[in-house]
PDB file of C-alpha atoms in Angstrom:
ATOM      1  CA  UNK A   1      62.397  86.387  98.623  1.00 75.00           C
ATOM      2  CA  UNK A   2      59.822  83.674  98.107  1.00 84.00           C
ATOM      3  CA  UNK A   3      57.017  83.994  98.716  1.00 89.00           C
ATOM      4  CA  UNK A   4      55.635  87.426  97.211  1.00 88.00           C
ATOM      5  CA  UNK A   5      52.052  88.666  96.227  1.00 92.00           C
ATOM      6  CA  UNK A   6      51.131  91.963  94.743  1.00 91.00           C
ATOM      7  CA  UNK A   7      49.517  95.050  96.347  1.00 92.00           C
ATOM      8  CA  UNK A   8      48.399  97.479  94.123  1.00 92.00           C
ATOM      9  CA  UNK A   9      50.098  96.380  91.030  1.00 90.00           C
ATOM     10  CA  UNK A  10      53.246  96.115  93.739  1.00 91.00           C
ATOM     11  CA  UNK A  11      55.707  92.982  94.436  1.00 89.00           C
ATOM     12  CA  UNK A  12      55.598  92.313  97.937  1.00 90.00           C
ATOM     13  CA  UNK A  13      57.742  90.397  99.820  1.00 89.00           C
ATOM     14  CA  UNK A  14      55.948  87.300 102.113  1.00 89.00           C
ATOM     15  CA  UNK A  15      59.192  85.327 103.283  1.00 90.00           C
ATOM     16  CA  UNK A  16      62.651  86.347 102.433  1.00 84.00           C
ATOM     17  CA  UNK A  17      65.882  85.353 103.045  1.00 83.00           C
ATOM     18  CA  UNK A  18      70.378  86.338 102.251  1.00 84.00           C
ATOM     19  CA  UNK A  19      73.560  85.404 103.196  1.00 84.00           C
ATOM     20  CA  UNK A  20      76.847  87.080 104.664  1.00 83.00           C
ATOM     21  CA  UNK A  21      80.427  86.587 102.742  1.00 81.00           C
ATOM     22  CA  UNK A  22      82.663  86.694 105.428  1.00 74.00           C
ATOM     23  CA  UNK A  23      84.956  88.358 102.120  1.00 75.00           C
ATOM     24  CA  UNK A  24      82.760  91.114 103.113  1.00 81.00           C
ATOM     25  CA  UNK A  25      83.126  91.670 106.529  1.00 77.00           C
ATOM     26  CA  UNK A  26      86.148  93.889 106.866  1.00 73.00           C
ATOM     27  CA  UNK A  27      83.251  97.037 104.935  1.00 81.00           C
ATOM     28  CA  UNK A  28      81.198  95.758 106.741  1.00 83.00           C
ATOM     29  CA  UNK A  29      82.014  94.717 110.658  1.00 75.00           C
ATOM     30  CA  UNK A  30      80.302  97.558 112.348  1.00 82.00           C
ATOM     31  CA  UNK A  31      77.281  96.482 110.357  1.00 84.00           C
ATOM     32  CA  UNK A  32      76.877  93.592 110.921  1.00 83.00           C
ATOM     33  CA  UNK A  33      78.251  93.945 114.795  1.00 80.00           C
ATOM     34  CA  UNK A  34      79.817  90.487 115.826  1.00 75.00           C
ATOM     35  CA  UNK A  35      79.093  87.743 113.658  1.00 77.00           C
ATOM     36  CA  UNK A  36      79.911  84.431 114.120  1.00 72.00           C
ATOM     37  CA  UNK A  37      80.789  82.479 110.679  1.00 70.00           C
ATOM     38  CA  UNK A  38      81.849  78.128 111.297  1.00 66.00           C
ATOM     39  CA  UNK A  39      84.161  77.088 110.783  1.00 65.00           C
ATOM     40  CA  UNK A  40      84.486  74.094 108.447  1.00 64.00           C
ATOM     41  CA  UNK A  41      84.910  70.860 109.206  1.00 60.00           C
ATOM     42  CA  UNK A  42      83.825  72.110 112.822  1.00 62.00           C
ATOM     43  CA  UNK A  43      86.933  73.750 113.970  1.00 70.00           C
ATOM     44  CA  UNK A  44      87.457  75.675 117.074  1.00 80.00           C
ATOM     45  CA  UNK A  45      89.903  78.689 116.167  1.00 85.00           C
ATOM     46  CA  UNK A  46      92.901  78.941 119.428  1.00 89.00           C
ATOM     47  CA  UNK A  47      92.711  82.951 121.335  1.00 92.00           C
ATOM     48  CA  UNK A  48      95.934  83.351 118.675  1.00 95.00           C
ATOM     49  CA  UNK A  49      93.766  82.224 116.146  1.00 94.00           C
ATOM     50  CA  UNK A  50      90.549  83.857 116.698  1.00 92.00           C
ATOM     51  CA  UNK A  51      93.019  87.680 117.193  1.00 95.00           C
ATOM     52  CA  UNK A  52      94.692  87.045 113.797  1.00 95.00           C
ATOM     53  CA  UNK A  53      91.169  86.136 112.628  1.00 91.00           C
ATOM     54  CA  UNK A  54      89.320  89.341 113.915  1.00 91.00           C
ATOM     55  CA  UNK A  55      93.017  91.145 112.264  1.00 93.00           C
ATOM     56  CA  UNK A  56      91.986  89.661 108.825  1.00 92.00           C
ATOM     57  CA  UNK A  57      88.056  90.557 108.988  1.00 86.00           C
ATOM     58  CA  UNK A  58      89.474  94.471 109.981  1.00 89.00           C
ATOM     59  CA  UNK A  59      91.566  94.950 106.626  1.00 91.00           C
ATOM     60  CA  UNK A  60      91.034  94.719 103.300  1.00 89.00           C
ATOM     61  CA  UNK A  61      94.491  92.520 102.915  1.00 93.00           C
ATOM     62  CA  UNK A  62      94.587  89.069 103.758  1.00 94.00           C
ATOM     63  CA  UNK A  63      96.018  87.659 107.323  1.00 96.00           C
ATOM     64  CA  UNK A  64      95.710  84.154 107.984  1.00 96.00           C
ATOM     65  CA  UNK A  65      96.868  81.743 110.331  1.00 97.00           C
ATOM     66  CA  UNK A  66      96.656  78.242 111.652  1.00 96.00           C
ATOM     67  CA  UNK A  67      98.499  76.001 114.319  1.00 96.00           C
ATOM     68  CA  UNK A  68      98.921  72.683 112.769  1.00 96.00           C
ATOM     69  CA  UNK A  69     101.690  71.345 115.323  1.00 97.00           C
ATOM     70  CA  UNK A  70     102.319  74.057 118.521  1.00 96.00           C
ATOM     71  CA  UNK A  71     105.428  71.629 119.293  1.00 97.00           C
ATOM     72  CA  UNK A  72     106.635  71.126 115.717  1.00 97.00           C
ATOM     73  CA  UNK A  73     109.817  73.166 114.978  1.00 98.00           C
ATOM     74  CA  UNK A  74     109.950  74.613 111.805  1.00 98.00           C
ATOM     75  CA  UNK A  75     107.512  77.803 111.486  1.00 99.00           C
ATOM     76  CA  UNK A  76     106.369  79.990 108.043  1.00 98.00           C
ATOM     77  CA  UNK A  77     105.073  83.364 108.185  1.00 97.00           C
ATOM     78  CA  UNK A  78     105.151  83.912 104.017  1.00 97.00           C
ATOM     79  CA  UNK A  79     103.433  86.258 101.681  1.00 95.00           C
ATOM     80  CA  UNK A  80     101.041  85.566  98.954  1.00 93.00           C
ATOM     81  CA  UNK A  81      98.716  82.709  99.429  1.00 92.00           C
ATOM     82  CA  UNK A  82     100.083  81.138  96.527  1.00 94.00           C
ATOM     83  CA  UNK A  83     103.193  80.938  97.859  1.00 96.00           C
ATOM     84  CA  UNK A  84     102.585  79.768 101.180  1.00 96.00           C
ATOM     85  CA  UNK A  85     100.635  76.392 100.408  1.00 96.00           C
ATOM     86  CA  UNK A  86     103.921  75.956  98.326  1.00 97.00           C
ATOM     87  CA  UNK A  87     106.081  76.162 101.350  1.00 97.00           C
ATOM     88  CA  UNK A  88     103.770  73.787 103.486  1.00 97.00           C
ATOM     89  CA  UNK A  89     103.610  71.522 100.546  1.00 97.00           C
ATOM     90  CA  UNK A  90     107.200  71.270  99.640  1.00 98.00           C
ATOM     91  CA  UNK A  91     108.100  70.516 103.649  1.00 98.00           C
ATOM     92  CA  UNK A  92     106.206  67.525 103.557  1.00 97.00           C
ATOM     93  CA  UNK A  93     106.925  66.719 100.411  1.00 97.00           C
ATOM     94  CA  UNK A  94     110.871  66.676 102.088  1.00 98.00           C
ATOM     95  CA  UNK A  95     108.819  64.314 104.386  1.00 97.00           C
ATOM     96  CA  UNK A  96     108.608  66.509 107.543  1.00 98.00           C
ATOM     97  CA  UNK A  97     104.862  67.819 108.161  1.00 97.00           C
ATOM     98  CA  UNK A  98     105.218  66.938 110.921  1.00 97.00           C
ATOM     99  CA  UNK A  99     107.095  69.335 111.772  1.00 98.00           C
ATOM    100  CA  UNK A 100     105.733  71.795 110.002  1.00 98.00           C
ATOM    101  CA  UNK A 101     104.133  73.750 113.082  1.00 98.00           C
ATOM    102  CA  UNK A 102     101.914  76.380 111.323  1.00 98.00           C
ATOM    103  CA  UNK A 103     100.131  77.306 108.257  1.00 97.00           C
ATOM    104  CA  UNK A 104     100.287  81.939 107.574  1.00 96.00           C
ATOM    105  CA  UNK A 105      99.463  84.122 104.560  1.00 96.00           C
ATOM    106  CA  UNK A 106      99.389  87.212 104.483  1.00 95.00           C
ATOM    107  CA  UNK A 107      98.635  89.473 101.329  1.00 93.00           C
ATOM    108  CA  UNK A 108      97.280  92.152 100.015  1.00 91.00           C
ATOM    109  CA  UNK A 109     100.124  94.748 101.163  1.00 90.00           C
ATOM    110  CA  UNK A 110      98.353  95.106 104.799  1.00 93.00           C
ATOM    111  CA  UNK A 111     100.726  98.310 106.120  1.00 93.00           C
ATOM    112  CA  UNK A 112     103.325  97.902 108.721  1.00 94.00           C
ATOM    113  CA  UNK A 113     100.347  97.884 112.241  1.00 96.00           C
ATOM    114  CA  UNK A 114      98.651  94.860 110.841  1.00 96.00           C
ATOM    115  CA  UNK A 115     101.955  93.064 109.781  1.00 96.00           C
ATOM    116  CA  UNK A 116     103.646  94.659 112.816  1.00 97.00           C
ATOM    117  CA  UNK A 117     100.973  92.265 115.263  1.00 97.00           C
ATOM    118  CA  UNK A 118     100.690  89.654 113.025  1.00 98.00           C
ATOM    119  CA  UNK A 119     104.085  88.560 112.917  1.00 98.00           C
ATOM    120  CA  UNK A 120     104.400  88.486 116.638  1.00 98.00           C
ATOM    121  CA  UNK A 121     101.693  86.026 116.899  1.00 98.00           C
ATOM    122  CA  UNK A 122     103.357  84.148 114.281  1.00 98.00           C
ATOM    123  CA  UNK A 123     106.743  84.383 116.558  1.00 98.00           C
ATOM    124  CA  UNK A 124     105.105  83.547 120.123  1.00 98.00           C
ATOM    125  CA  UNK A 125     103.778  80.888 118.566  1.00 98.00           C
ATOM    126  CA  UNK A 126     106.705  79.346 117.135  1.00 98.00           C
ATOM    127  CA  UNK A 127     108.458  80.201 120.607  1.00 98.00           C
ATOM    128  CA  UNK A 128     106.723  79.329 122.781  1.00 97.00           C
ATOM    129  CA  UNK A 129     108.016  76.273 125.266  1.00 95.00           C
ATOM    130  CA  UNK A 130     111.549  75.939 124.440  1.00 96.00           C
ATOM    131  CA  UNK A 131     112.781  73.091 124.731  1.00 96.00           C
ATOM    132  CA  UNK A 132     116.447  73.372 123.789  1.00 96.00           C
ATOM    133  CA  UNK A 133     116.502  71.483 120.379  1.00 97.00           C
ATOM    134  CA  UNK A 134     117.064  73.862 116.938  1.00 98.00           C
ATOM    135  CA  UNK A 135     113.979  75.907 115.620  1.00 98.00           C
ATOM    136  CA  UNK A 136     113.729  77.519 112.189  1.00 98.00           C
ATOM    137  CA  UNK A 137     111.370  80.082 110.731  1.00 99.00           C
ATOM    138  CA  UNK A 138     111.051  80.871 106.987  1.00 98.00           C
ATOM    139  CA  UNK A 139     109.793  84.556 106.010  1.00 98.00           C
ATOM    140  CA  UNK A 140     109.019  83.674 102.352  1.00 96.00           C
ATOM    141  CA  UNK A 141     107.773  84.698  99.852  1.00 95.00           C
ATOM    142  CA  UNK A 142     107.240  84.663  95.447  1.00 94.00           C
ATOM    143  CA  UNK A 143     108.371  87.717  94.072  1.00 93.00           C
ATOM    144  CA  UNK A 144     105.188  90.141  94.320  1.00 90.00           C
ATOM    145  CA  UNK A 145     103.731  92.753  91.449  1.00 88.00           C
ATOM    146  CA  UNK A 146     103.035  95.968  94.411  1.00 84.00           C
ATOM    147  CA  UNK A 147     103.558  94.723  97.757  1.00 86.00           C
ATOM    148  CA  UNK A 148     106.139  97.391  99.106  1.00 91.00           C
ATOM    149  CA  UNK A 149     108.610  94.282 100.322  1.00 94.00           C
ATOM    150  CA  UNK A 150     111.093  96.951 102.601  1.00 95.00           C
ATOM    151  CA  UNK A 151     107.110  98.082 104.063  1.00 93.00           C
ATOM    152  CA  UNK A 152     105.374  94.736 104.535  1.00 93.00           C
ATOM    153  CA  UNK A 153     109.232  93.978 106.138  1.00 96.00           C
ATOM    154  CA  UNK A 154     109.404  97.188 108.692  1.00 97.00           C
ATOM    155  CA  UNK A 155     106.431  95.079 110.638  1.00 97.00           C
ATOM    156  CA  UNK A 156     108.012  91.909 110.719  1.00 98.00           C
ATOM    157  CA  UNK A 157     111.446  93.436 112.164  1.00 98.00           C
ATOM    158  CA  UNK A 158     110.123  95.178 114.798  1.00 98.00           C
ATOM    159  CA  UNK A 159     108.369  92.624 115.637  1.00 98.00           C
ATOM    160  CA  UNK A 160     112.273  90.302 115.817  1.00 98.00           C
ATOM    161  CA  UNK A 161     113.611  92.413 117.552  1.00 98.00           C
ATOM    162  CA  UNK A 162     110.320  93.021 120.560  1.00 98.00           C
ATOM    163  CA  UNK A 163     110.751  89.155 120.809  1.00 98.00           C
ATOM    164  CA  UNK A 164     114.663  88.976 120.357  1.00 97.00           C
ATOM    165  CA  UNK A 165     115.010  87.047 123.987  1.00 97.00           C
ATOM    166  CA  UNK A 166     112.090  84.881 122.955  1.00 98.00           C
ATOM    167  CA  UNK A 167     114.492  83.664 119.700  1.00 98.00           C
ATOM    168  CA  UNK A 168     117.473  83.217 121.995  1.00 98.00           C
ATOM    169  CA  UNK A 169     115.410  80.748 124.202  1.00 98.00           C
ATOM    170  CA  UNK A 170     113.767  79.058 121.650  1.00 98.00           C
ATOM    171  CA  UNK A 171     117.538  78.588 119.686  1.00 98.00           C
ATOM    172  CA  UNK A 172     115.475  79.677 116.084  1.00 98.00           C
ATOM    173  CA  UNK A 173     116.857  80.197 113.076  1.00 98.00           C
ATOM    174  CA  UNK A 174     115.264  82.043 111.086  1.00 98.00           C
ATOM    175  CA  UNK A 175     115.511  82.088 106.499  1.00 98.00           C
ATOM    176  CA  UNK A 176     114.263  85.150 104.587  1.00 98.00           C
ATOM    177  CA  UNK A 177     113.309  85.155 100.955  1.00 98.00           C
ATOM    178  CA  UNK A 178     111.541  87.601  98.953  1.00 97.00           C
ATOM    179  CA  UNK A 179     111.194  89.682  95.071  1.00 96.00           C
ATOM    180  CA  UNK A 180     109.480  92.112  93.874  1.00 94.00           C
ATOM    181  CA  UNK A 181     109.067  96.659  94.407  1.00 94.00           C
ATOM    182  CA  UNK A 182     111.656  97.903  96.713  1.00 95.00           C
ATOM    183  CA  UNK A 183     112.560  94.179  97.987  1.00 96.00           C
ATOM    184  CA  UNK A 184     116.830  95.184  98.270  1.00 97.00           C
ATOM    185  CA  UNK A 185     116.371  98.124 101.070  1.00 97.00           C
ATOM    186  CA  UNK A 186     114.120  95.609 103.281  1.00 97.00           C
ATOM    187  CA  UNK A 187     116.709  92.520 102.725  1.00 97.00           C
ATOM    188  CA  UNK A 188     119.409  94.894 103.467  1.00 98.00           C
ATOM    189  CA  UNK A 189     117.271  95.841 106.889  1.00 97.00           C
ATOM    190  CA  UNK A 190     116.943  91.741 107.683  1.00 97.00           C
ATOM    191  CA  UNK A 191     120.577  91.429 106.493  1.00 97.00           C
ATOM    192  CA  UNK A 192     121.090  94.636 109.846  1.00 96.00           C
ATOM    193  CA  UNK A 193     118.652  93.119 111.636  1.00 97.00           C
ATOM    194  CA  UNK A 194     120.748  89.600 112.261  1.00 94.00           C
ATOM    195  CA  UNK A 195     123.998  91.014 112.562  1.00 93.00           C
ATOM    196  CA  UNK A 196     122.324  93.366 115.768  1.00 94.00           C
ATOM    197  CA  UNK A 197     120.491  90.332 117.277  1.00 93.00           C
ATOM    198  CA  UNK A 198     122.457  87.547 117.377  1.00 91.00           C
ATOM    199  CA  UNK A 199     120.009  85.483 116.312  1.00 95.00           C
ATOM    200  CA  UNK A 200     120.911  83.515 112.691  1.00 97.00           C
ATOM    201  CA  UNK A 201     119.024  85.155 110.186  1.00 98.00           C
ATOM    202  CA  UNK A 202     119.851  83.832 106.457  1.00 98.00           C
ATOM    203  CA  UNK A 203     118.388  86.668 103.726  1.00 98.00           C
ATOM    204  CA  UNK A 204     117.707  85.438 100.366  1.00 97.00           C
ATOM    205  CA  UNK A 205     116.598  87.472  96.891  1.00 97.00           C
ATOM    206  CA  UNK A 206     114.983  86.104  93.595  1.00 96.00           C
ATOM    207  CA  UNK A 207     118.647  84.592  92.568  1.00 96.00           C
ATOM    208  CA  UNK A 208     117.972  81.729  95.359  1.00 96.00           C
ATOM    209  CA  UNK A 209     114.560  79.329  94.570  1.00 96.00           C
ATOM    210  CA  UNK A 210     111.693  80.389  96.386  1.00 95.00           C
ATOM    211  CA  UNK A 211     111.796  77.226  98.236  1.00 95.00           C
ATOM    212  CA  UNK A 212     115.456  76.261  98.711  1.00 97.00           C
ATOM    213  CA  UNK A 213     114.958  77.891 102.174  1.00 98.00           C
ATOM    214  CA  UNK A 214     112.739  75.427 103.673  1.00 98.00           C
ATOM    215  CA  UNK A 215     115.951  72.459 102.703  1.00 97.00           C
ATOM    216  CA  UNK A 216     117.115  74.784 104.815  1.00 98.00           C
ATOM    217  CA  UNK A 217     115.092  74.766 107.550  1.00 98.00           C
ATOM    218  CA  UNK A 218     115.150  71.235 107.528  1.00 98.00           C
ATOM    219  CA  UNK A 219     118.814  70.772 108.005  1.00 97.00           C
ATOM    220  CA  UNK A 220     119.277  73.768 110.155  1.00 97.00           C
ATOM    221  CA  UNK A 221     117.295  71.868 113.127  1.00 97.00           C
ATOM    222  CA  UNK A 222     118.740  68.407 111.835  1.00 96.00           C
ATOM    223  CA  UNK A 223     121.864  68.483 112.613  1.00 92.00           C
ATOM    224  CA  UNK A 224     123.364  67.451 115.713  1.00 79.00           C
ATOM    225  CA  UNK A 225     125.979  70.881 116.077  1.00 69.00           C
TER     226      UNK A 225
END
């Protein structure tokens, strides 16, 4: 607030400036209306990225999604900000950054409907324009502290069921690794889903290394079988 003057001994602003933080958008979107926050480096969001961004603004959870290579054959849906970066870095460190289709992260215990809408977008992008070559979807994460793994998996499972035909057309192979509260129930549901869908789906708990499924996904898409 600068400059200001005094009126009857009380401060009175002559000019002032305020800043909005998009971190607080989920609490204030009704007050702020359709405020457009600029993206770094002048990026323009795609329609799918915009949809996830709008979901993210309306929830106290975190829902992030960036398309890196629409024709990539390795796609991720990772729980946790740190874990999501580790998965992306691991694919790159193994020499296959060019095959990484996206960066995706969900955390903060999103509810089932939020996860469902989020997973639909990731799967739609991961299965678009099938070219006959195999693809891989990594549904990964570390060991959660408070997020109910089974509850978040319910949303993902619903989306996978909805997109069954797309998954098969894209020759998608799914790799799951997760730990945390109620993870045994969540992993059991995933294993049952794999049998129902007829889509290759491998499931691991915290006994497996967090990023081991990255190497499996790469081996899968590069194999000729």
